[in-house]
């Protein structure tokens, strides 16, 4: 009798014990945070077996459909810093990942979309040595020192305000019309590793904004609690005179309706720059007015190959 009762207790415990992994992923804020945690663990190990991925997973790198088994997500990385946006309205997340490993440094922008209890899409835009203004050490220095904390509920900007601020900034690149951009002071921009400002209250992001570049193919992930929005886009529409169409992300922090921080990643080999040499222009943002054609998606070579100047 005692043995039967003991077996019953064990079976009941097994049936009602909480499932530790996949069931916790959902479109709630906590469920999306769980998805982020699983991604960080997977990227750290280079092993996605702990992620609840469906049979029809969409996996992309640098705007290209990619075989996840050959993808960068399968590369183990020691992550030095990461921050994430959670967009429960669209069931998406964005995570900025910084890796300063001297042999294989990276900065990643990773988007995920959750469908039910599965991570239905994973999209990574990566930059590394040889890519546009890349410097993981300086990116880490500035990104880790900035305040991207939770904004008090009564001070938060609306989703519409955050998207409008991002659009106004990106719209200015086409005709150089900056009057409609909600510039904040101070505002600091980090592009690939290049940084504007020196800690002064007068620091501005209103420097080096190019013209003639159509920032196209925009997709938004918005986190009102952090006053943040990230835009997946292309730097130009791929036309001859309007920028390369290189895969790009622009991440914004907005405070009281004004721009506070801007982070930019562009998947573009520096040697493909059309403006006359590495870092031509000498300033973040404006230096990219003639960014050249991007390489195809997929995991990077250990050393980026030489390409034709465009």
Coordinates of C-alpha atoms in Angstrom, one line a residue:
X1 CA 0.0 0.0 0.0
X2 CA 2.8 2.4 0.9
X3 CA 4.6 1.4 -2.3
X4 CA 1.6 2.2 -4.4
X5 CA 1.0 5.5 -2.7
X6 CA 4.7 6.4 -3.3
X7 CA 4.5 5.6 -7.0
X8 CA 1.3 7.7 -7.2
X9 CA 3.1 10.7 -5.6
X10 CA 6.0 10.4 -8.0
X11 CA 3.8 10.2 -11.1
X12 CA 1.8 13.2 -10.0
X13 CA 4.9 15.1 -9.4
X14 CA 6.2 14.3 -12.9
X15 CA 2.8 15.3 -14.5
X16 CA 2.5 18.6 -12.7
X17 CA 6.1 19.7 -12.5
X18 CA 6.7 22.9 -14.5
X19 CA 8.4 22.6 -17.8
X20 CA 11.6 24.5 -17.7
X21 CA 12.2 25.3 -21.4
X22 CA 10.0 25.8 -24.4
X23 CA 6.6 26.4 -22.8
X24 CA 7.8 29.7 -21.3
X25 CA 8.3 31.4 -24.7
X26 CA 5.3 33.5 -25.6
X27 CA 4.3 37.0 -26.9
X28 CA 4.1 38.4 -23.4
X29 CA 7.0 40.6 -22.2
X30 CA 8.2 37.8 -19.9
X31 CA 7.8 35.2 -22.7
X32 CA 9.8 37.3 -25.1
X33 CA 12.5 37.9 -22.5
X34 CA 12.7 34.1 -22.2
X35 CA 13.3 33.8 -25.9
X36 CA 16.1 36.4 -25.6
X37 CA 17.7 34.4 -22.7
X38 CA 17.6 31.2 -24.8
X39 CA 19.2 33.0 -27.8
X40 CA 22.0 34.4 -25.6
X41 CA 22.7 30.9 -24.2
X42 CA 22.6 29.5 -27.8
X43 CA 25.0 32.1 -29.2
X44 CA 27.3 31.7 -26.3
X45 CA 27.6 27.9 -26.9
X46 CA 27.1 27.9 -30.6
X47 CA 24.3 25.4 -30.0
X48 CA 20.6 26.1 -30.8
X49 CA 19.3 22.8 -29.4
X50 CA 17.9 24.7 -26.4
X51 CA 15.8 27.1 -28.6
X52 CA 12.2 26.1 -29.4
X53 CA 12.6 26.3 -33.2
X54 CA 9.8 25.0 -35.5
X55 CA 10.2 22.9 -38.6
X56 CA 9.4 25.9 -40.8
X57 CA 11.9 28.3 -39.1
X58 CA 12.9 31.4 -41.0
X59 CA 16.6 32.0 -40.5
X60 CA 18.4 35.0 -42.2
X61 CA 21.7 36.7 -42.2
X62 CA 22.3 40.2 -43.7
X63 CA 19.0 40.1 -45.6
X64 CA 19.6 36.7 -47.1
X65 CA 17.9 33.4 -46.4
X66 CA 20.6 31.2 -44.8
X67 CA 21.0 27.6 -43.7
X68 CA 21.0 27.8 -39.9
X69 CA 23.4 24.8 -39.7
X70 CA 25.9 27.0 -41.5
X71 CA 24.9 30.2 -39.8
X72 CA 26.8 32.4 -37.4
X73 CA 24.5 31.4 -34.6
X74 CA 26.4 28.1 -34.6
X75 CA 29.6 29.9 -33.7
X76 CA 30.3 30.0 -30.0
X77 CA 31.1 33.5 -28.7
X78 CA 32.1 35.0 -25.4
X79 CA 29.6 37.9 -25.3
X80 CA 31.0 41.0 -23.5
X81 CA 27.8 43.0 -23.6
X82 CA 24.2 42.8 -24.8
X83 CA 21.0 44.8 -24.6
X84 CA 17.6 44.0 -25.9
X85 CA 14.3 45.5 -27.0
X86 CA 11.0 43.7 -26.4
X87 CA 8.1 44.5 -28.7
X88 CA 5.1 42.5 -27.4
X89 CA 2.8 44.3 -29.9
X90 CA 4.5 42.5 -32.8
X91 CA 5.9 39.5 -30.9
X92 CA 9.5 40.5 -31.8
X93 CA 12.7 41.2 -30.0
X94 CA 16.0 42.8 -30.9
X95 CA 19.3 42.1 -29.3
X96 CA 22.6 44.1 -29.7
X97 CA 25.5 41.7 -29.1
X98 CA 29.1 42.8 -28.7
X99 CA 32.0 40.4 -28.8
X100 CA 35.6 41.8 -28.4
X101 CA 37.5 38.5 -28.9
X102 CA 40.7 39.6 -30.7
X103 CA 40.7 36.8 -33.2
X104 CA 37.0 37.0 -34.0
X105 CA 35.3 40.2 -32.9
X106 CA 31.7 40.9 -33.8
X107 CA 28.8 43.3 -33.2
X108 CA 25.5 41.6 -34.0
X109 CA 21.9 42.9 -34.4
X110 CA 19.6 39.9 -33.8
X111 CA 15.9 40.0 -34.4
X112 CA 13.5 37.2 -33.4
X113 CA 9.8 36.7 -33.9
X114 CA 7.8 34.5 -31.6
X115 CA 4.8 32.6 -32.8
X116 CA 2.9 30.9 -30.0
X117 CA 5.5 29.0 -28.0
X118 CA 8.1 28.8 -30.8
X119 CA 10.8 31.2 -32.1
X120 CA 9.6 31.4 -35.7
X121 CA 12.2 33.7 -37.1
X122 CA 15.8 34.5 -36.3
X123 CA 17.6 37.3 -38.3
X124 CA 21.2 38.3 -37.7
X125 CA 22.9 41.3 -39.1
X126 CA 26.6 41.0 -38.3
X127 CA 29.7 43.1 -38.6
X128 CA 33.3 42.2 -38.0
X129 CA 36.9 43.1 -38.9
X130 CA 37.1 44.8 -42.3
X131 CA 33.5 46.0 -42.3
X132 CA 32.1 49.5 -42.2
X133 CA 34.0 51.5 -39.5
X134 CA 34.1 48.4 -37.3
X135 CA 35.7 48.5 -33.9
X136 CA 34.2 46.2 -31.3
X137 CA 36.3 47.7 -28.5
X138 CA 35.1 51.2 -29.0
X139 CA 31.6 50.0 -29.6
X140 CA 31.7 48.3 -26.3
X141 CA 33.1 51.3 -24.5
X142 CA 30.4 53.6 -25.6
X143 CA 27.4 51.2 -25.6
X144 CA 28.1 49.8 -22.1
X145 CA 28.5 53.3 -20.6
X146 CA 25.1 54.6 -21.9
X147 CA 21.9 54.7 -20.0
X148 CA 19.2 52.7 -21.8
X149 CA 17.2 52.0 -18.6
X150 CA 13.5 51.8 -18.2
X151 CA 11.7 55.1 -18.6
X152 CA 9.1 55.9 -15.9
X153 CA 5.6 55.2 -17.2
X154 CA 4.4 58.8 -17.0
X155 CA 7.4 60.0 -19.1
X156 CA 7.3 57.4 -21.9
X157 CA 6.8 58.4 -25.5
X158 CA 4.2 56.6 -27.6
X159 CA 5.0 54.0 -30.1
X160 CA 4.0 56.4 -32.9
X161 CA 6.4 59.1 -31.5
X162 CA 9.3 56.6 -31.5
X163 CA 8.6 55.4 -35.0
X164 CA 8.2 59.0 -36.2
X165 CA 11.6 60.0 -34.6
X166 CA 13.3 57.1 -36.4
X167 CA 11.7 57.9 -39.7
X168 CA 12.5 61.6 -39.5
X169 CA 16.2 60.8 -38.9
X170 CA 16.4 58.4 -41.8
X171 CA 14.3 60.6 -44.1
X172 CA 16.9 63.4 -43.7
X173 CA 19.4 61.2 -45.6
X174 CA 17.5 61.6 -48.9
X175 CA 17.5 65.3 -49.4
X176 CA 19.7 66.5 -46.5
X177 CA 16.6 68.2 -44.9
X178 CA 17.3 68.0 -41.2
X179 CA 14.7 70.4 -39.9
X180 CA 12.1 67.8 -39.1
X181 CA 14.4 65.6 -37.0
X182 CA 13.8 65.8 -33.2
X183 CA 17.5 66.4 -32.3
X184 CA 18.3 66.0 -28.7
X185 CA 21.2 67.6 -26.8
X186 CA 23.3 65.9 -25.8
X187 CA 23.0 63.1 -28.4
X188 CA 25.7 60.6 -29.2
X189 CA 26.0 58.3 -32.2
X190 CA 28.1 55.1 -32.5
X191 CA 28.5 53.8 -36.0
X192 CA 30.3 50.5 -36.3
X193 CA 32.7 51.8 -33.7
X194 CA 33.1 55.5 -34.7
X195 CA 31.6 57.7 -32.1
X196 CA 30.4 61.3 -32.1
X197 CA 30.7 63.5 -29.0
X198 CA 33.0 63.8 -26.1
X199 CA 30.7 63.9 -23.1
X200 CA 29.7 67.5 -23.4
X201 CA 26.1 68.6 -22.9
X202 CA 26.3 70.1 -26.4
X203 CA 27.1 66.7 -28.0
X204 CA 25.0 66.4 -31.2
X205 CA 24.0 63.7 -33.6
X206 CA 23.3 66.4 -36.2
X207 CA 26.7 66.0 -37.8
X208 CA 27.8 64.4 -41.1
X209 CA 24.2 63.6 -42.2
X210 CA 24.6 62.8 -46.0
X211 CA 22.1 63.5 -48.8
X212 CA 21.0 61.6 -51.8
X213 CA 20.6 58.3 -49.9
X214 CA 17.3 56.6 -49.8
X215 CA 17.1 54.6 -46.6
X216 CA 14.8 51.9 -47.8
X217 CA 13.1 48.6 -46.8
X218 CA 12.4 49.8 -43.2
X219 CA 11.1 47.4 -40.5
X220 CA 10.6 48.5 -37.0
X221 CA 10.8 46.9 -33.5
X222 CA 9.6 49.2 -30.8
X223 CA 10.1 49.1 -27.0
X224 CA 8.2 51.9 -25.3
X225 CA 9.4 51.0 -21.8
X226 CA 13.0 51.7 -22.9
X227 CA 12.1 54.6 -25.2
X228 CA 13.8 52.7 -28.0
X229 CA 13.2 51.7 -31.6
X230 CA 15.4 49.8 -34.0
X231 CA 15.0 49.9 -37.8
X232 CA 16.1 47.1 -40.1
X233 CA 16.7 48.7 -43.5
X234 CA 19.1 49.1 -46.4
X235 CA 21.5 51.9 -46.8
X236 CA 20.0 53.2 -50.0
X237 CA 17.7 51.4 -52.4
X238 CA 20.5 49.8 -54.3
X239 CA 20.4 52.4 -57.2
X240 CA 23.6 53.7 -58.8
X241 CA 23.5 57.1 -57.3
X242 CA 21.5 56.4 -54.1
X243 CA 23.6 54.2 -51.9
X244 CA 24.4 50.6 -52.0
X245 CA 21.4 49.0 -50.5
X246 CA 23.7 47.4 -47.9
X247 CA 21.9 45.6 -44.9
X248 CA 21.8 48.1 -42.0
X249 CA 20.3 48.6 -38.6
X250 CA 19.7 51.9 -36.9
X251 CA 18.9 51.7 -33.1
X252 CA 17.5 54.8 -31.4
X253 CA 17.0 55.9 -27.8
X254 CA 14.5 58.7 -27.5
X255 CA 13.9 60.7 -24.3
X256 CA 11.0 63.2 -24.1
X257 CA 10.6 63.0 -27.8
X258 CA 14.2 63.8 -28.6
X259 CA 17.0 61.7 -29.9
X260 CA 19.5 60.7 -27.1
X261 CA 21.5 57.8 -28.6
X262 CA 21.9 56.3 -32.1
X263 CA 23.7 53.1 -32.9
X264 CA 24.3 52.0 -36.5
X265 CA 25.5 48.7 -37.9
X266 CA 26.1 48.3 -41.7
X267 CA 27.0 44.9 -43.3
X268 CA 29.4 46.4 -45.8
X269 CA 33.1 45.6 -46.4
X270 CA 35.1 48.8 -46.0
X271 CA 36.9 48.1 -49.3
X272 CA 33.5 48.4 -51.0
X273 CA 33.1 52.0 -49.9
X274 CA 32.4 54.2 -53.0
X275 CA 33.7 57.4 -51.5
X276 CA 37.4 57.0 -52.0
X277 CA 38.9 54.9 -49.3
X278 CA 38.4 53.4 -45.8
X279 CA 36.7 55.8 -43.5
X280 CA 36.6 58.6 -46.1
X281 CA 34.8 61.6 -44.8
X282 CA 36.2 61.1 -41.3
X283 CA 32.9 61.3 -39.6
X284 CA 30.3 58.7 -38.5
X285 CA 27.1 59.0 -40.5
X286 CA 28.1 61.3 -43.3
X287 CA 31.1 59.1 -44.2
X288 CA 28.6 56.5 -45.5
X289 CA 27.0 58.5 -48.3
X290 CA 28.5 56.3 -51.0
X291 CA 28.6 52.9 -49.3
X292 CA 29.1 50.2 -51.9
X293 CA 27.4 47.0 -52.7
X294 CA 27.2 44.5 -49.8
X295 CA 28.5 41.0 -49.9
X296 CA 26.1 38.0 -49.8
X297 CA 24.7 36.7 -46.5
X298 CA 26.2 33.8 -44.6
X299 CA 28.9 33.2 -42.2
X300 CA 32.0 35.4 -42.7
X301 CA 35.4 34.3 -43.7
X302 CA 38.2 34.5 -41.1
X303 CA 39.7 37.4 -43.2
X304 CA 37.4 39.4 -45.5
X305 CA 38.5 38.9 -49.1
X306 CA 39.6 41.8 -51.2
X307 CA 36.9 43.2 -53.4
X308 CA 36.6 45.7 -56.3
X309 CA 36.4 49.3 -55.2
X310 CA 33.0 50.8 -56.2

